[in-house]
Coordinates of C-alpha atoms and ligand atoms in Angstrom, one line a residue:
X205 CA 2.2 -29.6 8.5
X206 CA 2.8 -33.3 8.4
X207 CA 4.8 -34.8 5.2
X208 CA 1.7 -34.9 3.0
X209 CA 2.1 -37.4 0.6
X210 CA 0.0 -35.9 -2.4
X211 CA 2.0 -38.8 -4.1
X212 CA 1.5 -40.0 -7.8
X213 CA -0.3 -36.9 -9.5
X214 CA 2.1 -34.1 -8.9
X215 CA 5.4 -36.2 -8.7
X216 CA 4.7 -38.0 -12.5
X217 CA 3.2 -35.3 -14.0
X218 CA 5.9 -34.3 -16.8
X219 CA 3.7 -31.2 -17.5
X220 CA 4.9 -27.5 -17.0
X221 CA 1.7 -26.5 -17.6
X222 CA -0.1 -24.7 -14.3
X223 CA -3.7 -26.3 -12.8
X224 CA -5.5 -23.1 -11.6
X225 CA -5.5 -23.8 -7.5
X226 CA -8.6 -22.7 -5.4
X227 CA -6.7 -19.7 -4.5
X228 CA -6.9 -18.4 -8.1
X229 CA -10.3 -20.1 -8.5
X230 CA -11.2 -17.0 -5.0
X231 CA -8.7 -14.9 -6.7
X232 CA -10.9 -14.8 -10.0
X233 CA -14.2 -14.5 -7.8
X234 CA -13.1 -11.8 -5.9
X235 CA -11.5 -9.7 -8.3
X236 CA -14.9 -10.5 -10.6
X237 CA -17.0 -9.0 -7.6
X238 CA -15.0 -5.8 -6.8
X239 CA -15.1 -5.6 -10.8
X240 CA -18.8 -5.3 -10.7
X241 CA -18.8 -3.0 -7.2
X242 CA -16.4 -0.7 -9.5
X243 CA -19.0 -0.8 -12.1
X244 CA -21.7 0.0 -10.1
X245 CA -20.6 2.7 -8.4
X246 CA -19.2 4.5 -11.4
X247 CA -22.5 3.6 -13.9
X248 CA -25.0 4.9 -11.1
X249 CA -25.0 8.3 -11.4
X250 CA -25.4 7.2 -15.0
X251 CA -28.3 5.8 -14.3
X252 CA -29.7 7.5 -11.0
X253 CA -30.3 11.1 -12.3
X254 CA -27.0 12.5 -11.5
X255 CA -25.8 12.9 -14.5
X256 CA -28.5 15.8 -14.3
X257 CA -26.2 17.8 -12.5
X258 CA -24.3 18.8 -15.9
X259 CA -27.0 21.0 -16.7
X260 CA -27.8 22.7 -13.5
X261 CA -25.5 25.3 -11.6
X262 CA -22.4 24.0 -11.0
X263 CA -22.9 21.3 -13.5
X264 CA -19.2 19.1 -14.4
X265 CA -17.8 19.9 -11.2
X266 CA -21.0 18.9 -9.2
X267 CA -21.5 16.0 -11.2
X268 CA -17.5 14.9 -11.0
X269 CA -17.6 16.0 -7.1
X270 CA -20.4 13.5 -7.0
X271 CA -18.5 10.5 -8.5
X272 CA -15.6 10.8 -7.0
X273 CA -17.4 10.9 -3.8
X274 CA -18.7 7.7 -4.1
X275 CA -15.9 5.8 -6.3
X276 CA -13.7 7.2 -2.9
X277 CA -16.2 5.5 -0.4
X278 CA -16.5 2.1 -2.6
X279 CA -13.0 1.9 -3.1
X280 CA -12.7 2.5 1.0
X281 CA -14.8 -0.1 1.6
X282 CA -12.6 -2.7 -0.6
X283 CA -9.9 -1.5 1.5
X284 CA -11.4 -2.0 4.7
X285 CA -12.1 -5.5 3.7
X286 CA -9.1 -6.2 2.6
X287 CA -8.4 -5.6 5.9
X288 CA -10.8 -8.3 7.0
X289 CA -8.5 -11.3 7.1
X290 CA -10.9 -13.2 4.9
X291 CA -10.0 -16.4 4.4
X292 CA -10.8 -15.9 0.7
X293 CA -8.5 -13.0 -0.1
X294 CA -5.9 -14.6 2.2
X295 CA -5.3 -17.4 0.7
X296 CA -5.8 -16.3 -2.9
X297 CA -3.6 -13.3 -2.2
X298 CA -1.1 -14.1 0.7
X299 CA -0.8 -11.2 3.0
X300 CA 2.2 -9.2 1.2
X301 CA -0.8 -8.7 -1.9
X302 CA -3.6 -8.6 0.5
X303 CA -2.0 -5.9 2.5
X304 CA -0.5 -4.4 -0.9
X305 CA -4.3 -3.9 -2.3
X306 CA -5.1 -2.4 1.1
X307 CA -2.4 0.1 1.0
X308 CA -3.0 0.4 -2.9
X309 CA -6.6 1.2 -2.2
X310 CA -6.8 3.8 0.9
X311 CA -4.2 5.9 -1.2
X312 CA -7.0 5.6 -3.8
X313 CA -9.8 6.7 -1.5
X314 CA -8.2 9.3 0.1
X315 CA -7.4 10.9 -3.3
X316 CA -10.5 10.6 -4.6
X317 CA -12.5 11.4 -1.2
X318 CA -10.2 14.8 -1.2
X319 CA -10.9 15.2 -4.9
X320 CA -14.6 14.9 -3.9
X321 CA -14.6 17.6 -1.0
X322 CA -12.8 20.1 -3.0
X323 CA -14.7 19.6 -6.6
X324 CA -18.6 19.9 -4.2
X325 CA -16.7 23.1 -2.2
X326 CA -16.3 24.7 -5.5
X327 CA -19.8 23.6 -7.0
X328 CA -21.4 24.6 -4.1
X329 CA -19.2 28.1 -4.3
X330 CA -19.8 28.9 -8.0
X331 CA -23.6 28.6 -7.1
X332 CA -23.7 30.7 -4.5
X333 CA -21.2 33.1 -6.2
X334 CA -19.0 33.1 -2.7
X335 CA -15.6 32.6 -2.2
X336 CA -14.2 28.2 -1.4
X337 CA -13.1 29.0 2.4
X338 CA -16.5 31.4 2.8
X339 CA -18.4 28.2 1.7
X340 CA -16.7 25.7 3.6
X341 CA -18.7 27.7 6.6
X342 CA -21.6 27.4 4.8
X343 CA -21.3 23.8 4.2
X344 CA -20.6 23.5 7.9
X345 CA -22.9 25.3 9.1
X346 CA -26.2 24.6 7.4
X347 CA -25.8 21.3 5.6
X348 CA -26.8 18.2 8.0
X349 CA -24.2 16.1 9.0
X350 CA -21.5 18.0 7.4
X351 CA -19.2 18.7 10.3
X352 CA -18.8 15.2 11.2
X353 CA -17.9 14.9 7.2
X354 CA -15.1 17.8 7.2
X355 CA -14.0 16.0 10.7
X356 CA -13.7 12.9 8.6
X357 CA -11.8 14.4 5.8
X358 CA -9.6 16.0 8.6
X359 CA -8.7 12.5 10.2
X360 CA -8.6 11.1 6.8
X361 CA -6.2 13.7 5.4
X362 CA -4.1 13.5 8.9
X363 CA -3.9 9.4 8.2
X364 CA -2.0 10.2 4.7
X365 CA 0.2 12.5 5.5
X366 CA 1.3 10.4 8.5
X367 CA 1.6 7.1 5.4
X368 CA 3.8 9.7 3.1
X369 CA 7.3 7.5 3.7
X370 CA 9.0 10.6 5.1
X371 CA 6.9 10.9 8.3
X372 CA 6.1 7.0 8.7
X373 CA 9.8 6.4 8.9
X374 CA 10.0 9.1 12.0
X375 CA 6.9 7.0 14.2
X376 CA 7.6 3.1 15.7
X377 CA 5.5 1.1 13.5
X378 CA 3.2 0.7 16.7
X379 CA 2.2 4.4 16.8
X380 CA 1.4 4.6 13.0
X381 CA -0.2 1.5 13.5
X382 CA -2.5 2.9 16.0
X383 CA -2.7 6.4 14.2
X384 CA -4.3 4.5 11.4
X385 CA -7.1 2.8 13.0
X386 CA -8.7 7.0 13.0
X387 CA -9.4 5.8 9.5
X388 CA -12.0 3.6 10.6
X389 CA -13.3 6.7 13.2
X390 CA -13.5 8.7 9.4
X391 CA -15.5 6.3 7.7
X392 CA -18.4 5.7 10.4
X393 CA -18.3 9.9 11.0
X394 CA -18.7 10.5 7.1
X395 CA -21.4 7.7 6.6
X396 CA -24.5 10.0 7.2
X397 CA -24.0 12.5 4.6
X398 CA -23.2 10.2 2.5
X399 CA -27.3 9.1 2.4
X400 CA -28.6 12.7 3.1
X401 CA -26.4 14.4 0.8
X402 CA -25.5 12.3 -1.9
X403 CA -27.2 12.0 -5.2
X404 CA -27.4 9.1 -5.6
X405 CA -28.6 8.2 -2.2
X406 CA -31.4 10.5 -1.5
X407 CA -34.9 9.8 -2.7
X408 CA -33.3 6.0 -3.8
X409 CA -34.1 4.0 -0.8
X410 CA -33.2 0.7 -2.6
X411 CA -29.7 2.4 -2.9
X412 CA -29.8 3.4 0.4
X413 CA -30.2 -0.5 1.8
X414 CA -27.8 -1.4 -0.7
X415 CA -25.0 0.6 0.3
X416 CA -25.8 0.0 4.6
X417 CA -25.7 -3.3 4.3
X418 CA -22.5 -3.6 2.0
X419 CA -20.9 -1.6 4.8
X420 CA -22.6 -3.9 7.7
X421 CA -21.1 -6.9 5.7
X422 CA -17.6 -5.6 5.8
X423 CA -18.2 -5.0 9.0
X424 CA -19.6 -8.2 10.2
X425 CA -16.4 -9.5 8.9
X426 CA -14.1 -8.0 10.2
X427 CA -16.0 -8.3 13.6
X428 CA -15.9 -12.3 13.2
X429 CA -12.4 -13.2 11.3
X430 CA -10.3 -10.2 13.2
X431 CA -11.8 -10.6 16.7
X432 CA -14.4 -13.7 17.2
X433 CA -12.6 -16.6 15.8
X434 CA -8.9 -15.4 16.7
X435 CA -10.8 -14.7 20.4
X436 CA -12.4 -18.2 20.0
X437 CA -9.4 -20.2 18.4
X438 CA -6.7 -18.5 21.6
X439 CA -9.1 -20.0 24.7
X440 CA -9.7 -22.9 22.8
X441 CA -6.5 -24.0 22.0
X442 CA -4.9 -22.7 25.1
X443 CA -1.2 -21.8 24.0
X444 CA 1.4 -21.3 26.3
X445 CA 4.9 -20.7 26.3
X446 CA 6.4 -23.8 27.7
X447 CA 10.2 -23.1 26.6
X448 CA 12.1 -20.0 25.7
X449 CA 16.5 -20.8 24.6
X450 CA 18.7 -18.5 23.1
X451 CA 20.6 -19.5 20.8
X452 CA 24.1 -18.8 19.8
X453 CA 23.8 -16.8 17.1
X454 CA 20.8 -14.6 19.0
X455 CA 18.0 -16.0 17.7
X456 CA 15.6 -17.3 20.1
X457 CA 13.8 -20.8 20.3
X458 CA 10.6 -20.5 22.0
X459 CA 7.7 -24.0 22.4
X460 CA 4.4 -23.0 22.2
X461 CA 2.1 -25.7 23.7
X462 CA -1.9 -26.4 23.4
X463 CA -4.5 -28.3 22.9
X464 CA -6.2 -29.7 19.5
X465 CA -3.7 -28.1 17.1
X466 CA -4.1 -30.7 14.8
X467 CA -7.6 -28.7 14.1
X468 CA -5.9 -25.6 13.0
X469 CA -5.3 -27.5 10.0
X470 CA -1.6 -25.7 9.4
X471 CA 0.5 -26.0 6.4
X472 CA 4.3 -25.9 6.8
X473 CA 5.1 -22.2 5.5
X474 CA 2.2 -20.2 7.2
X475 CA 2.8 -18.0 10.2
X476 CA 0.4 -16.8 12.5
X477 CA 0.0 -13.0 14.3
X478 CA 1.1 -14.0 18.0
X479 CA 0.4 -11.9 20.6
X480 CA 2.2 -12.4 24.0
X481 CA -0.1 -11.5 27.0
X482 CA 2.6 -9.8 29.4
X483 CA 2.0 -6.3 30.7
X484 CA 3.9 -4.4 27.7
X485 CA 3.4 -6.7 25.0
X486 CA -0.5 -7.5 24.8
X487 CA -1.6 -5.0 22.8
X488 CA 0.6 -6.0 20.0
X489 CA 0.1 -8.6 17.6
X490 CA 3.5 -9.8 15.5
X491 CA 3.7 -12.2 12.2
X492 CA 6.1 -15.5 12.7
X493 CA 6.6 -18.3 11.2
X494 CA 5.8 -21.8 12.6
X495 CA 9.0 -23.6 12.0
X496 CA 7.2 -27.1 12.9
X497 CA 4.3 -28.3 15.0
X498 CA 4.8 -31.5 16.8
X499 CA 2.0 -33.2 18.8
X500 CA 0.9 -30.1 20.4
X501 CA 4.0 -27.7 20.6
X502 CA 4.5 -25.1 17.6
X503 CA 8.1 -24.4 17.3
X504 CA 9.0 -20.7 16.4
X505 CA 12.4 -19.1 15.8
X506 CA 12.7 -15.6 16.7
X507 CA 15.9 -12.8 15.5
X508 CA 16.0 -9.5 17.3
X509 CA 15.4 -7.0 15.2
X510 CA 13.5 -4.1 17.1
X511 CA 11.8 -4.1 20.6
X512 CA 9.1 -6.7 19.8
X513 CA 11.6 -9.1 18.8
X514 CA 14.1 -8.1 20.9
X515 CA 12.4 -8.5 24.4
X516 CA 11.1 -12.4 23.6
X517 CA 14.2 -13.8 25.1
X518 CA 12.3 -12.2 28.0
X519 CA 9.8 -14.4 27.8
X520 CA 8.2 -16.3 30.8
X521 CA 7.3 -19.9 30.8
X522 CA 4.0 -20.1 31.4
X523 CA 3.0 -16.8 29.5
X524 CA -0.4 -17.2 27.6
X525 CA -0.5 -16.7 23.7
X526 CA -3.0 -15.3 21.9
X527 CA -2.9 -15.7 18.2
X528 CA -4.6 -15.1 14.6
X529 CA -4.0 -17.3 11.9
X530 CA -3.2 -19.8 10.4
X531 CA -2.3 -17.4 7.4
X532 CA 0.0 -17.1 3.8
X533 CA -0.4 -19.1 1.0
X534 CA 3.6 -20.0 1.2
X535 CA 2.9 -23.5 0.9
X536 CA 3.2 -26.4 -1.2
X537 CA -0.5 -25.7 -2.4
X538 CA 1.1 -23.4 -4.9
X539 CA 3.3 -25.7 -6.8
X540 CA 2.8 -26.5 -10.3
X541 CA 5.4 -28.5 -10.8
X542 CA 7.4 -31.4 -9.8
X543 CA 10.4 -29.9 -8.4
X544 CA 11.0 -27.2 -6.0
X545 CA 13.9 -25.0 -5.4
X546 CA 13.9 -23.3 -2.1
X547 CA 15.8 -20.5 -1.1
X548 CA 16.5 -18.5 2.4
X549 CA 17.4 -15.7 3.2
X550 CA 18.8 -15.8 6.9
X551 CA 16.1 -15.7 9.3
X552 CA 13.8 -17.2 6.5
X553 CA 14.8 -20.4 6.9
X554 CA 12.0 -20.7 9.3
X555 CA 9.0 -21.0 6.6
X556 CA 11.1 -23.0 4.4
X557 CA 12.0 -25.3 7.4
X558 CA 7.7 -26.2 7.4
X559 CA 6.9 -25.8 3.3
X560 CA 10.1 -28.9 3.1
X561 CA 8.7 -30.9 5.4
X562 CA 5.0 -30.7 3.2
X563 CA 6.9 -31.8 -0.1
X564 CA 6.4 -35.2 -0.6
X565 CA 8.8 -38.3 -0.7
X566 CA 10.9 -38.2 -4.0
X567 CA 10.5 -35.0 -5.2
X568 CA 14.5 -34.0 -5.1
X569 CA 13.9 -30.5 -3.8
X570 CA 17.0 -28.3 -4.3
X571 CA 17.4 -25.6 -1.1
X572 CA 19.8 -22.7 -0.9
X573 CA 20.5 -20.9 2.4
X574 CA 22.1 -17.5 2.0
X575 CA 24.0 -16.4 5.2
X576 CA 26.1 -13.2 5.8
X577 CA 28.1 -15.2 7.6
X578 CA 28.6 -19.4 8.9
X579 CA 28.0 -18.2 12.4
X580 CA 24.2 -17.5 11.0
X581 CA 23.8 -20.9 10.1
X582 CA 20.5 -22.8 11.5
X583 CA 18.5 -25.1 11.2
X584 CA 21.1 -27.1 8.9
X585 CA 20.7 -30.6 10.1
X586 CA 17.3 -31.3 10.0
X587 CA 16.9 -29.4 7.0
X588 CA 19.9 -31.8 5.7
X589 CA 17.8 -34.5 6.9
X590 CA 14.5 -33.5 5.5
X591 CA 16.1 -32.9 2.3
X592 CA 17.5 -36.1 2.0
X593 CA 14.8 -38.2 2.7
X594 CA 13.0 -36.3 -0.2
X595 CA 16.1 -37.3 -2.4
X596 CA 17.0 -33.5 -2.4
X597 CA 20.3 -31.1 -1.8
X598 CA 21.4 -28.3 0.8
X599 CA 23.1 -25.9 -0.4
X600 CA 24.8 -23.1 1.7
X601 CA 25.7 -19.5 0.1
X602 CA 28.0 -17.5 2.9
X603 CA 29.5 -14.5 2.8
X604 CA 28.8 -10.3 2.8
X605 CA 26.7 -8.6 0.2
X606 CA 29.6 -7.8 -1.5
X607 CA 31.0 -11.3 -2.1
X608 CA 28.1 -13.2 -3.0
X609 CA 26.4 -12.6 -6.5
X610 CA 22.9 -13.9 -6.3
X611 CA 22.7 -15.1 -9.9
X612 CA 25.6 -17.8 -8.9
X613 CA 22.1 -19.5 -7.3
X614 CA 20.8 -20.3 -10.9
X615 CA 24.6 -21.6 -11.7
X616 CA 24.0 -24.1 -9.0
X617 CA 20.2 -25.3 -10.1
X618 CA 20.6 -25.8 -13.8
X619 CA 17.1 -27.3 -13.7
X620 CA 15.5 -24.1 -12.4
X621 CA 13.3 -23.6 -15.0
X622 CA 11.8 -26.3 -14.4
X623 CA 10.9 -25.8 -10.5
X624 CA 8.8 -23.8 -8.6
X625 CA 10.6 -21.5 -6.5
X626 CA 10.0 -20.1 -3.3
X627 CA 11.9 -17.4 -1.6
X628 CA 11.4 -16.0 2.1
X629 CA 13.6 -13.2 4.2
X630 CA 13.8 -9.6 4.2
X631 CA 12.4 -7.8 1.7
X632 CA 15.7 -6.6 0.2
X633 CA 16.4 -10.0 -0.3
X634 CA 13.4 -11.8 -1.7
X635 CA 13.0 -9.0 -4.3
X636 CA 16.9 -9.2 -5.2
X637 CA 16.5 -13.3 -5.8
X638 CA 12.9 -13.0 -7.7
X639 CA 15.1 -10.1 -9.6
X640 CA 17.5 -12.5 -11.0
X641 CA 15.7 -15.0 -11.6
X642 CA 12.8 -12.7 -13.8
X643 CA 15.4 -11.3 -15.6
X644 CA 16.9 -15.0 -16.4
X645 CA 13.4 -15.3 -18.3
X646 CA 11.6 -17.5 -15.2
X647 CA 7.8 -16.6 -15.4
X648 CA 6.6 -14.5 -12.3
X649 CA 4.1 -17.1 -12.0
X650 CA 6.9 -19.6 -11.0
X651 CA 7.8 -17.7 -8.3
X652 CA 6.5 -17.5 -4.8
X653 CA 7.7 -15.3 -2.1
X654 CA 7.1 -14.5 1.9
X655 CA 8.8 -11.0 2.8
X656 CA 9.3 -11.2 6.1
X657 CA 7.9 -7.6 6.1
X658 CA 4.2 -6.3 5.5
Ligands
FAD258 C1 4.9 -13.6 7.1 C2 6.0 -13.2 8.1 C3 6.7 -14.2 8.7 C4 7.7 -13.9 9.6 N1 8.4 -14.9 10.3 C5 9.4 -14.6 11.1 C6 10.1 -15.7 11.8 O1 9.8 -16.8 11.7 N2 11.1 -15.3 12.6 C7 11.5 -14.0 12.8 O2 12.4 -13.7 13.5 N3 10.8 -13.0 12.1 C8 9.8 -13.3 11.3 N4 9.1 -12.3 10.7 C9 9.5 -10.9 10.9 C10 9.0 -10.4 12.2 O3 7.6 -10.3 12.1 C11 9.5 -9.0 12.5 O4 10.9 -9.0 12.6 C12 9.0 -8.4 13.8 O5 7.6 -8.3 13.7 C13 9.7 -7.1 14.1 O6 9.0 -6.4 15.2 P1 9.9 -5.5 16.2 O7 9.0 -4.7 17.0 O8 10.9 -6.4 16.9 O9 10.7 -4.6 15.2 P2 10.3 -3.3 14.5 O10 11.5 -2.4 14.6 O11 9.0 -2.8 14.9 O12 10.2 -3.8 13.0 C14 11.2 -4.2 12.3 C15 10.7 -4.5 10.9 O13 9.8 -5.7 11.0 C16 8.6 -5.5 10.2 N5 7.5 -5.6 11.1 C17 7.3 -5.1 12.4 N6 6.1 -5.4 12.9 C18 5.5 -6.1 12.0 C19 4.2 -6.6 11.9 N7 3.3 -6.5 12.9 N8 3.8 -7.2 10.7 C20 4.7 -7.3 9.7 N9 5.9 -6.8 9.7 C21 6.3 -6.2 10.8 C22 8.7 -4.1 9.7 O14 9.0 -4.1 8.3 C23 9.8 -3.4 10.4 O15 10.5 -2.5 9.6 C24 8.1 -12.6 9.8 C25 7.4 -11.6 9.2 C26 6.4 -11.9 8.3 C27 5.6 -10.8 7.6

């Protein structure tokens, strides 16, 4: 995340008008390919002899219990590799919309996976002119591999009623977290009915392949980019806490320091998933920003906000870090024009602090920090100084909730229009900010935003 000075092109360019980047280039690709996975599994029981089912016993609800199975499984799989951390979908996507599509998804293949069971159960019930609970013992009991599929359903059902927001708000994030890996347990338990019971499976070999190896390819990939190279990247680079200072206002400094970081090729607004390897804390794996990266020490800024968070001022020089990333397309890789107006929300500040430093020389970027309160304040020098060397402004927007009005932000840019704009904090208040400024007319395109929530 050096001062990359992209120079001429970007800065002269009197154009509004957007080049497509390689994320939307993978963006395109990828949505092109799921397109054509949708396709597929909806057309082949078209195709396969299915359809058939309409005219035997049980007929529509066979035939829909069929599809719905295997439009549930495909759009599973999606969600599993969205899951993946593929480069690809990462950067085309940033994690907010990659982990949006994976939540959209499994609520999708749950549905339709539940939609499946029920619709065969009835099929299976109207043929054999017996009650739905007597043929669920049926199913059980004589159909191959169909108790590991009803144990499935069972962890799958028990994985979205623990999602509906009610519940999820009772558990820490860490025990949901670790309740929802049984999804993973559901999908290898229902895999083997799926090829001896399914219609479009059996007596199809070619289908059969097809479908295995799909699933060994989301696999593979989630083997490599979630365990290998994170594994890989940690012992080669070494990190290791080397400086922990609270601050004032009860954030907390901590200096990472390794080897080779220049190779992780960072851009100043990613973050990466640190893991602290202490007795308590190993196990979990939290998102941060890297506020700046010289020589070999990574600079993050931490604000208690739960026990993660909270226990980092804890922290022992020395500790090892383990990490995944780099990750988020919060960078300057998504600007389309020649301007930029950056605004932070509190703790925010820290992937604005690294997407400033990547704007290059002359491009007058204008940045707003919102603070409840003065005290809150950091950061402000160097972002002073990095702002000025770029011929650009601070801005500072104190006060409660109550006394601020977001839209006075637009008052102070009259230019915004013409700017990218990036916003990063809470949730609350990214999607207040992009709020103003969409209903101001800006085009959602214009606007880029890290949530410092998944
Ligand atoms: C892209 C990104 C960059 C971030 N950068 C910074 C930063 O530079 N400095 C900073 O102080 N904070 C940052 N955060 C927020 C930080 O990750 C959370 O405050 C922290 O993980 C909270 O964990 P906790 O156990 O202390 O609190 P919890 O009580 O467990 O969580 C508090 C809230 O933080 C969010 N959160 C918790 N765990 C995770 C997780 N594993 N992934 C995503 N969100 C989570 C949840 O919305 C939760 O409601 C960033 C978050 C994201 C998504």
């Amino acid at each position: 995340m050096k001062t990359t000075a992209r120079g001429g092109g970007l800065e002269t360019d009197p154009s509004p008008t957007r080049r497509a980047s390689s994320g939307e280039t993978g963006l395109l690709f990828a949505l092109a390919l799921a397109g054509i996975g949708l396709g597929v599994a909806l057309g082949l029981p078209l195709v396969d002899g299915t359809i058939h089912e309409i005219h035997a016993p049980g007929g529509w609800t066979l035939f829909l219990g069929s599809v719905t199975g295997l439009v549930g499984t495909y759009f599973a799989m999606v969600m599993v590799l969205m899951a993946s951390r593929l480069p690809l979908l990462e950067r085309a996507l940033g994690r907010g919309g990659v982990m949006g599509w994976h939540k959209n998804l499994s609520v999708l293949a749950i549905s339709f996976i539940l939609a499946h069971a029920v619709l065969t159960t009835v099929a299976y019930a109207q043929i054999s002119k017996t009650g739905f609970s007597h043929e669920i013992g049926v199913l059980i009991n004589t159909y191959p591999d169909m108790l590991t599929a009803f144990i499935a359903l069972g962890l799958m059902l028990l994985i979205g009623l623990v999602s509906l927001p009610w519940l999820r708000r009772r558990l820490s994030r860490e025990n949901w977290w670790l309740l929802h890996l049984l999804i993973y347990v559901s999908l290898v338990l229902s895999f083997a009915h799926e090829l001896v019971l399914g219609p479009s499976f059996v007596n199809h070999p070619v289908a059969q392949w097809v479908w295995g190896l799909a699933w060994v390819l989301v696999g593979v990939a989630i083997l490599v980019y979630r365990v290998c190279i994170p594994l890989l990247r940690s012992l080669r680079h070494g990190l290791r806490v080397v400086a922990v200072e609270p601050q004032s206002n009860g954030i907390t400094k901590v200096l990472l320091e390794g080897q080779y970081l220049d190779d992780l090729r960072l851009q100043g607004g990613q973050f990466f998933e640190w893991r602290f390897l202490t007795r308590g804390r190993w196990w979990q794996a939290h998102p941060f920003s890297v506020v700046d990266l010289q020589g070999d020490v990574i600079r993050l800024m931490v604000k208690p906000v739960g026990d993660f968070s909270s226990n980092i001022a804890q922290l022992k020089v020395g500790t090892r870090v383990w990490f995944e990333g780099p990750y988020g397309n919060f960078t300057v890789a998504r600007r389309a024009r020649d301007r930029a107006l950056l605004i932070a929300g509190g703790i925010g500040v820290t992937a604005i602090r690294g997407l400033l430093e990547d704007l290059p020389a002359g491009s007058r970027p204008a940045l707003i920090l919102r603070v409840t309160s003065k005290t809150d304040l950091m950061l402000v020098d160097e972002l002073e100084r990095l702002a000025n060397e770029r011929n650009g402004r601070v801005y500072i927007l104190s006060g409660d909730r109550t006394s601020v009005d977001l839209r006075t932000i637009a008052g102070n840019i009259k230019d915004y229009r013409s700017r990218d704009i990036f916003i990063s904090g809470s949730p609350g208040f990214v999607e207040a900010v992009r709020d103003v400024f969409l209903q101001l007319g800006v085009h959602r395109r214009q606007l880029h935003v890290e949530p410092y929530s998944i």
